[in-house]
């Protein structure tokens, strides 16, 4: 039976057929003889770790890049896709991970800009409404993008694609910015599209959603296709193994353990946003005890950056008592003096915040280690101690690099993240604040980072993790709270936490209606 | 709305791994290219290029006197450039070294004039201190405006240069004018004890040169070995990382501007207490501005700046020689300096990027 089905499939030309696609970048072969066939109406997952070559392949399909060699067939006809506008004319549409919307323009204007030959705005608005109703993508065409949530912005991008009646829709990591509820409604839309015959190429490294959504999955590793399978018949663990090519074990928090004394206390912390479009935080309260991991979940842009700047000391608090480290008032102390009290900090951005790309690993070790590792002597740098310290980080965390003299910018994202986490961990902090510890890191490195964090908690450090990755937070935290629109929910025991409730909180629906409106008003007021 | 354009278009593509050797070779390459283009220029003007190049680069330093003159000219350039390089490393774009140099000369010269003809031995150290403070005080204005009001230091430091030059002009035309000077706009000559001792008779080589050498070595030590130098580099490369590490950007703005101002002020003092010996309306042929070229030619590295300062000083001397011997305009030195900076910046870009010619350039997408 299955074979016969396969035969029938083969008779019909694939919607898109890639054969022998290769693309060489200076210093790396991003795609190596890639073959890929997408059938009409299928939802096809493209799975792989960061740097596996997924983005390059997709950019070739969408005409952003040109392959060095190989052939592309569209509905059985050989084609050469020279530009995104040609791809769109052929019926290929793409929703990028990073939206390209003009903040100060309305939804309709943004959609008009994305169309090669758009109608006038009034008719367009009507069409937007129509497409929206059909696919359950409600949008108000006259609203300004600036006021939209991330999920709504993604809807604008999708509607913009659907206006062109695409026959192949490429989605690049679409759920990385969505709440669980928003993701579920996106899946509904995608399934409906597929039923109508549109092919969907779905790029992700979230195994669970690929298993629920996709009909077929192609796994890429190091530029090559390593497997094609039916994800519904594979376990998440099997998919992960295909993706990273080796077996790995997942670290997870063993329940229980006694809570020690509070090492980090935040009391009534409010702060205006530092950046232009940042979100202010309002009356944040929590405590992290020795040996405990507290997770702060939430969709990006809900005040995380403000909270992190307040915790690291890059922004000083209104009153010294807002933040207490080891029982001492630290709200008015800068980063250096907070480190002296025992704080270590891993920022969200690795290059350009956590590390200086043009400097060596030794210099980057000195960057935050100078205080707690005693690397200075009367204003001079003690170079051998600094190199030893960097060497210890590289060894303890298996950082793949060209030695401690190599530039931080030359490391891969995962290795640099291991280095930065190692740099903070070796300082034996009393309190560790980590933002997105495994963002963009492959599964093997992520497991190593999780193990290291759990070990550190085991030694009595209080750890605060701020992340968007709910799976990760549920896996390693003791307690969890949600940051939404600058306000923090109550802290729940992770073991007893209700995922549905967390999802609602992340979507800002956890509080009473009056609360939400109130916060929205403050946010707008703060932005003007 | 969108067009697919064809045709060949150049594009810069980042090279993987910038060669360290090349980074240090680019200044040499820039010098060679400058000489080559200079030769073409001289040939076009009807001169024999080897003769001009020899007059420009060889003759000025073929005598002890010439070498001493070279050092005398290089001294203020190197001092200003080292001061500027601290700021440039930290993304503090002080381009007002000329003004800080002038204020150093006014402050130090003021002490010399105040001490009068029978000044004691302490007057020279006092002048040096006043020169340092005068330059630093002038640089403190942009530092204050930047840290307090976020005013752009490029504009403030540049504008203050003209204020400083006019202030000097007012002083030598007015209150500090030499009463016995036949109404020439200049001050009295400084007393002998207020002049920098000469190192070699028959030349103008003065004590400022070895002090500058010593300061260049000190600056190298600060940048390479001291934590403050590390902080300056971090804040220049990645300000957010400096914030994370707890380095105060404001403090570094003050430190770099005050250091730059002090060293430029010292350069001005060395000029008036050395080769000039009095205050006059013009005390510098633009050393403070040329020092910007010197700083970059020297890769913002104190020892590189030492070499670059000597080379640019040679272009001043060479310009004078070809003017005297061949009747070429003095602007030739300016042209040489300009070409040098151009080639340096161009080779800098090409060391980091390669040019790729794309056959079908992609249209930029709207939205």
XYZ file of N, CA and C in Angstrom, chain A residues 26-27 62-66 82-85 88-89 96 100-102 112-116 160 314 335-336 339 345 347 352-359 363 366-368 370 376 378-381 383 407 423, chain B residues 1-4 13-16 18 20 89 221-247 251 354 356 359-367:
300
model
N 32.763 31.705 2.014
C 34.177 31.690 2.390
C 34.347 30.911 3.693
N 35.082 29.840 3.655
C 35.378 29.106 4.876
C 34.336 28.092 5.291
N 14.145 31.145 -2.082
C 13.435 32.411 -2.156
C 14.173 33.437 -3.019
N 15.263 33.029 -3.632
C 15.942 33.912 -4.572
C 16.826 34.968 -3.928
N 17.054 34.845 -2.620
C 17.935 35.816 -1.957
C 19.390 35.475 -2.262
N 19.684 34.187 -2.303
C 21.027 33.727 -2.645
C 20.937 32.876 -3.908
N 22.062 32.738 -4.584
C 22.120 31.875 -5.743
C 22.977 30.673 -5.413
N 16.060 34.276 -9.561
C 17.108 35.296 -9.478
C 16.859 36.294 -8.372
N 15.634 36.408 -7.924
C 15.359 37.438 -6.923
C 14.096 37.084 -6.166
N 13.915 37.680 -4.971
C 12.688 37.421 -4.223
C 11.441 37.824 -5.002
N 11.534 38.893 -5.802
C 10.308 39.286 -6.495
C 9.958 38.263 -7.563
N 8.297 35.458 -5.752
C 6.904 35.778 -5.425
C 6.013 35.625 -6.650
N 6.524 36.052 -7.819
C 5.711 35.899 -9.034
C 5.434 34.426 -9.318
N 9.678 35.635 7.364
C 10.990 35.591 8.002
C 10.843 35.578 9.507
N 9.782 42.257 8.873
C 10.203 43.468 8.179
C 8.981 44.355 8.006
N 8.579 44.979 9.112
C 7.408 45.853 9.080
C 7.829 47.254 9.484
N 7.158 48.234 8.910
C 7.417 49.615 9.321
C 6.522 49.942 10.507
N 0.549 46.650 1.655
C 0.658 47.221 0.315
C 2.118 47.299 -0.121
N 2.990 47.659 0.813
C 4.409 47.795 0.484
C 5.031 46.465 0.072
N 4.491 45.388 0.632
C 5.082 44.084 0.344
C 4.592 43.488 -0.955
N 3.570 44.074 -1.546
C 3.017 43.513 -2.772
C 3.650 44.186 -3.976
N 3.939 43.396 -4.992
C 4.584 43.973 -6.155
C 3.626 44.865 -6.935
N 0.170 39.115 4.465
C 0.865 39.699 3.329
C 1.259 38.616 2.323
N 23.464 47.688 35.220
C 23.696 48.621 34.118
C 22.732 49.802 34.195
N 27.578 47.566 38.265
C 27.878 46.149 38.033
C 29.097 45.658 38.808
N 30.126 46.497 38.898
C 31.369 46.073 39.531
C 31.155 45.754 41.006
N 29.074 42.647 41.551
C 29.872 41.430 41.405
C 30.648 41.154 42.691
N 26.558 37.399 35.895
C 25.486 37.784 34.984
C 25.821 37.337 33.569
N 24.350 37.980 29.865
C 23.331 38.748 29.137
C 22.766 37.963 27.966
N 28.938 41.422 21.489
C 28.493 42.803 21.552
C 27.899 43.187 22.885
N 27.707 42.233 23.790
C 27.302 42.578 25.149
C 28.051 41.675 26.123
N 27.912 40.368 25.902
C 28.595 39.422 26.779
C 30.066 39.284 26.459
N 30.435 39.591 25.230
C 31.831 39.443 24.829
C 32.178 40.495 23.783
N 33.458 40.826 23.723
C 33.952 41.757 22.708
C 34.486 40.910 21.549
N 33.828 40.961 20.379
C 34.198 40.035 19.298
C 35.655 40.139 18.875
N 36.214 41.362 18.860
C 37.566 41.558 18.330
C 38.642 41.210 19.346
N 38.249 40.890 20.576
C 39.268 40.616 21.593
C 39.414 39.113 21.818
N 41.226 38.097 27.001
C 40.727 39.440 27.295
C 39.256 39.393 27.707
N 38.931 38.375 31.186
C 39.245 39.507 32.065
C 38.044 40.442 32.209
N 37.248 40.523 31.151
C 36.157 41.494 31.076
C 35.276 41.490 32.318
N 34.836 40.309 32.744
C 34.008 40.298 33.952
C 34.709 39.582 35.098
N 37.755 40.187 36.282
C 38.826 40.943 36.950
C 38.577 41.130 38.429
N 43.976 41.679 38.724
C 44.662 42.968 38.632
C 45.613 43.133 39.807
N 47.505 46.496 41.325
C 47.743 47.955 41.284
C 47.522 48.537 39.883
N 46.375 48.264 39.313
C 46.017 48.873 38.036
C 46.589 48.180 36.819
N 47.488 47.210 37.039
C 48.033 46.482 35.895
C 47.350 45.120 35.784
N 47.320 44.606 34.554
C 46.705 43.308 34.315
C 47.738 42.220 34.573
N 48.806 39.062 33.368
C 48.476 38.334 32.146
C 48.486 36.824 32.329
N 40.128 35.139 18.783
C 39.104 36.158 19.002
C 37.772 35.528 19.371
N 32.707 31.410 32.113
C 33.367 32.566 32.725
C 32.634 32.992 33.983
N 7.380 48.931 -8.289
C 7.883 49.093 -6.917
C 9.269 48.477 -6.767
N 9.440 47.346 -7.457
C 10.746 46.709 -7.350
C 11.266 46.386 -8.738
N 12.516 46.483 -8.919
C 13.078 46.208 -10.214
C 14.192 45.203 -10.084
N 14.267 44.295 -11.008
C 15.418 43.404 -11.035
C 16.424 44.069 -11.954
N 32.830 42.236 0.556
C 32.528 41.009 1.287
C 33.586 40.842 2.368
N 33.148 40.604 3.586
C 34.094 40.496 4.695
C 35.028 39.312 4.476
N 36.297 39.533 4.734
C 37.241 38.410 4.661
C 37.150 37.630 5.958
N 37.390 36.353 5.876
C 37.428 35.583 7.119
C 38.831 35.737 7.690
N 41.180 38.491 9.576
C 42.012 39.551 9.047
C 43.455 39.241 9.393
N 46.971 39.658 10.560
C 47.606 40.625 11.458
C 48.779 41.297 10.769
N 40.669 55.394 20.480
C 40.472 54.007 20.885
C 39.151 53.831 21.621
N 52.826 51.328 27.572
C 52.647 50.543 28.780
C 51.196 50.636 29.272
N 50.652 51.832 29.265
C 49.276 52.031 29.738
C 48.295 51.242 28.873
N 48.462 51.324 27.540
C 47.497 50.664 26.667
C 47.653 49.142 26.690
N 48.900 48.673 26.793
C 49.122 47.229 26.666
C 49.023 46.503 28.000
N 49.399 47.146 29.076
C 49.535 46.407 30.325
C 48.569 46.846 31.422
N 48.011 48.030 31.315
C 47.218 48.522 32.445
C 45.734 48.288 32.194
N 45.004 48.188 33.293
C 43.570 47.913 33.189
C 42.831 49.089 32.560
N 43.319 50.298 32.806
C 42.640 51.463 32.232
C 42.729 51.413 30.703
N 43.864 50.942 30.185
C 44.006 50.798 28.739
C 43.035 49.762 28.198
N 42.896 48.674 28.946
C 41.934 47.633 28.563
C 40.511 48.204 28.525
N 40.194 48.994 29.549
C 38.854 49.594 29.595
C 38.622 50.498 28.394
N 39.647 51.272 28.033
C 39.532 52.175 26.882
C 39.253 51.372 25.622
N 39.982 50.260 25.461
C 39.788 49.448 24.256
C 38.387 48.834 24.234
N 37.941 48.316 25.376
C 36.624 47.671 25.416
C 35.524 48.678 25.099
N 35.615 49.852 25.704
C 34.544 50.821 25.498
C 34.520 51.279 24.037
N 35.676 51.292 23.398
C 35.724 51.680 22.000
C 35.166 50.601 21.089
N 35.492 49.344 21.394
C 35.052 48.253 20.528
C 33.585 47.909 20.766
N 33.201 47.790 22.014
C 31.869 47.292 22.352
C 31.362 47.984 23.615
N 30.716 49.137 23.457
C 30.294 49.897 24.643
C 29.389 49.081 25.572
N 28.525 48.233 24.999
C 27.607 47.471 25.852
C 28.371 46.506 26.752
N 29.456 45.935 26.228
C 30.256 45.020 27.047
C 30.938 45.792 28.171
N 31.316 47.023 27.892
C 31.918 47.845 28.939
C 30.912 48.114 30.048
N 29.664 48.355 29.657
C 28.611 48.567 30.647
C 28.408 47.330 31.501
N 28.415 46.178 30.854
C 28.247 44.910 31.560
C 29.363 44.696 32.577
N 30.583 45.069 32.185
C 31.728 44.844 33.058
C 31.824 45.909 34.149
N 30.987 46.924 34.049
C 30.999 47.960 35.069
C 32.012 49.057 34.831
N 32.478 49.199 33.572
C 33.369 50.314 33.267
C 32.504 51.543 33.024
N 33.396 58.195 32.826
C 34.723 58.369 33.409
C 35.783 58.239 32.307
N 36.984 42.040 0.799
C 37.402 41.884 -0.582
C 36.272 42.408 -1.457
N 33.823 41.954 -4.454
C 33.252 40.920 -5.306
C 32.435 41.605 -6.377
N 27.330 39.485 -10.802
C 26.808 39.671 -12.140
C 25.370 40.189 -12.093
N 24.491 39.504 -11.415
C 23.133 40.025 -11.312
C 22.928 40.463 -9.878
N 22.937 41.763 -9.717
C 22.770 42.272 -8.372
C 21.315 42.125 -7.971
N 21.097 41.822 -6.696
C 19.740 41.606 -6.251
C 19.111 42.923 -5.865
N 17.843 43.087 -6.187
C 17.183 44.317 -5.763
C 16.940 44.265 -4.260
N 16.977 45.388 -3.633
C 16.661 45.431 -2.206
C 15.155 45.398 -2.078
N 14.725 44.627 -1.111
C 13.294 44.504 -0.983
C 12.738 45.652 -0.173
N 11.587 46.116 -0.616
C 10.943 47.151 0.182
C 10.237 46.492 1.337
N 10.277 47.130 2.479
C 9.489 46.608 3.593
C 10.178 45.602 4.367
